[in-house]
Coordinates of C-alpha atoms in Angstrom, one line a residue:
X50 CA 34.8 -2.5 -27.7
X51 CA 31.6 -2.2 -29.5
X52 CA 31.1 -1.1 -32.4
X53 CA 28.0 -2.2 -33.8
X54 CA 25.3 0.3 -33.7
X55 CA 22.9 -2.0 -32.2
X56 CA 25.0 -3.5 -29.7
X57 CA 24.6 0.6 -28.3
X58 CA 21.4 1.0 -29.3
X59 CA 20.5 -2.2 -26.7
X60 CA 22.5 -1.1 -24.2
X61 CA 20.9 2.4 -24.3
X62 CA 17.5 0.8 -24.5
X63 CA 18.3 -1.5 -21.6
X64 CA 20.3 1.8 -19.5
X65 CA 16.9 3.9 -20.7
X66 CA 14.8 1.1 -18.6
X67 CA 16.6 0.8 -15.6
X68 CA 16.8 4.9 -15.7
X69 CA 13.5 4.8 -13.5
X70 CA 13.4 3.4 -10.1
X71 CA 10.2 2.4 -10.9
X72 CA 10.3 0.4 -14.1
X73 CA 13.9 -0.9 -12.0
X74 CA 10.9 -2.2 -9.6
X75 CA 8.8 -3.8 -12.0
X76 CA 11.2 -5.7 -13.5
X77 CA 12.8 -6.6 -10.3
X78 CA 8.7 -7.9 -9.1
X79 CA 8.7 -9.2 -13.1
X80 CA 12.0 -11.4 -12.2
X81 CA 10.1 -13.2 -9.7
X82 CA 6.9 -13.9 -11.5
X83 CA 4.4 -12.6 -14.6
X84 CA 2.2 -10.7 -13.3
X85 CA -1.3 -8.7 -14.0
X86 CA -1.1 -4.9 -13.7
X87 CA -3.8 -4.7 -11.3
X88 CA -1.4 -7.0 -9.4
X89 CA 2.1 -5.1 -10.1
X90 CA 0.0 -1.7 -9.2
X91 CA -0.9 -2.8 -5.4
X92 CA 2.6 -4.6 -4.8
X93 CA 4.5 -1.5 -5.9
X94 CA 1.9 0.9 -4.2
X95 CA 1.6 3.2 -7.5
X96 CA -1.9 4.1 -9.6
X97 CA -2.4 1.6 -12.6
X98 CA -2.1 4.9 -14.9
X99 CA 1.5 5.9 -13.6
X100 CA 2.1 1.6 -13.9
X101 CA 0.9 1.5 -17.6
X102 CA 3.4 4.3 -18.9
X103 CA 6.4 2.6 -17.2
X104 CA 4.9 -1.4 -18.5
X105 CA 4.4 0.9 -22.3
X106 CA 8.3 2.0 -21.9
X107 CA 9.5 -1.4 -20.8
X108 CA 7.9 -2.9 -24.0
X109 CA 9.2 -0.6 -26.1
X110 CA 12.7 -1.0 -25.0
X111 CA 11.6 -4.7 -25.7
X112 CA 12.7 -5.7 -22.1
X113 CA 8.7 -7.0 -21.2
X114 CA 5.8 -8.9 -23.4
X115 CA 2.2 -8.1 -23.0
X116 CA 0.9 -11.7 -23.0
X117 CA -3.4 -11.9 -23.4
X118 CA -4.6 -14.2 -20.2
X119 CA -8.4 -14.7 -21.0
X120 CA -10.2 -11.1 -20.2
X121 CA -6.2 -9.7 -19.3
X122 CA -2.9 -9.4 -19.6
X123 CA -0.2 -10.6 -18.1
X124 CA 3.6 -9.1 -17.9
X125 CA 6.7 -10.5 -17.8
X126 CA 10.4 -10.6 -19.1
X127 CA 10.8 -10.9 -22.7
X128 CA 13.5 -13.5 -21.6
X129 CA 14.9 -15.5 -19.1
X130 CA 18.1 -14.2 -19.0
X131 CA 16.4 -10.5 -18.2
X132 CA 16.6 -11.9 -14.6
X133 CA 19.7 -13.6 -15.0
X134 CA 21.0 -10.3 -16.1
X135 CA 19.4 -7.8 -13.4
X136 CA 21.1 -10.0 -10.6
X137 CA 24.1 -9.9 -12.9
X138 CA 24.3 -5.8 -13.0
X139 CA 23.2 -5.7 -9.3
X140 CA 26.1 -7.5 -7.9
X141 CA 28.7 -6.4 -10.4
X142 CA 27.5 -2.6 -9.0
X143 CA 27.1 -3.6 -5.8
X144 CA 30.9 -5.1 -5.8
X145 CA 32.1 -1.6 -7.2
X146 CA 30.2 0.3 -4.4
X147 CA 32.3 -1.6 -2.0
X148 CA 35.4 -1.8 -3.4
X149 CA 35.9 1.9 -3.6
X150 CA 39.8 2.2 -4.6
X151 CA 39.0 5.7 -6.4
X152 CA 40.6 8.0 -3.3
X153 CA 38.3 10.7 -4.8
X154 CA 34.7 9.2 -4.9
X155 CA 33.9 11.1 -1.7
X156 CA 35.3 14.6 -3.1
X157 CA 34.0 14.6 -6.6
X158 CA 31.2 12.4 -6.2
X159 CA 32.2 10.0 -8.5
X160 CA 32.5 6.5 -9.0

């Protein structure tokens, strides 16, 4: 069980991220490869303003570094195991999705 405030307060930060299907984007495009804004803006199809609020939230939640390149900046994870993580989380939900042994999901919309 966890206990320690900041065990929750990462969770939260890391449940605050993923939140968005957009910042769930960027750090699924992150995963594969850093990556300039300019660069994250045309593969996601969104304006660079509406990309640097979501890259400004996933650095304060401490989940990507701003790293100067010359004249830019490049994004990526603030750690490996980010990745490692994110395809962790995806299967685990997508192996609850199809193993749906609550007889109510469909009536109560849960689970």
């Amino acid at each position: 069980m966890l206990t320690v405030a900041s065990d929750i307060e990462v969770l939260a930060r890391f449940g605050r991220a993923l939140a968005d299907p957009i910042r769930c984007r960027i750090l699924l495009a992150l995963r594969e490869a850093p990556a300039h804004p300019a660069e994250l803006a045309d593969t996601l199809g969104i304006s660079r303003t509406r990309l640097s609020n979501h890259l400004a939230c996933l650095r304060d939640c401490g989940l990507v570094v701003a790293i100067p390149d010359g004249r830019r900046t490049r994004y990526e994870l603030a750690d490996e195991r980010l990745g490692r993580a994110l395809d962790d989380l995806r299967a685990a939900v997508v192996a609850v999705e199809t193993d749906r042994t609550c007889v109510d999901a469909d009536d109560k919309g849960c689970c």
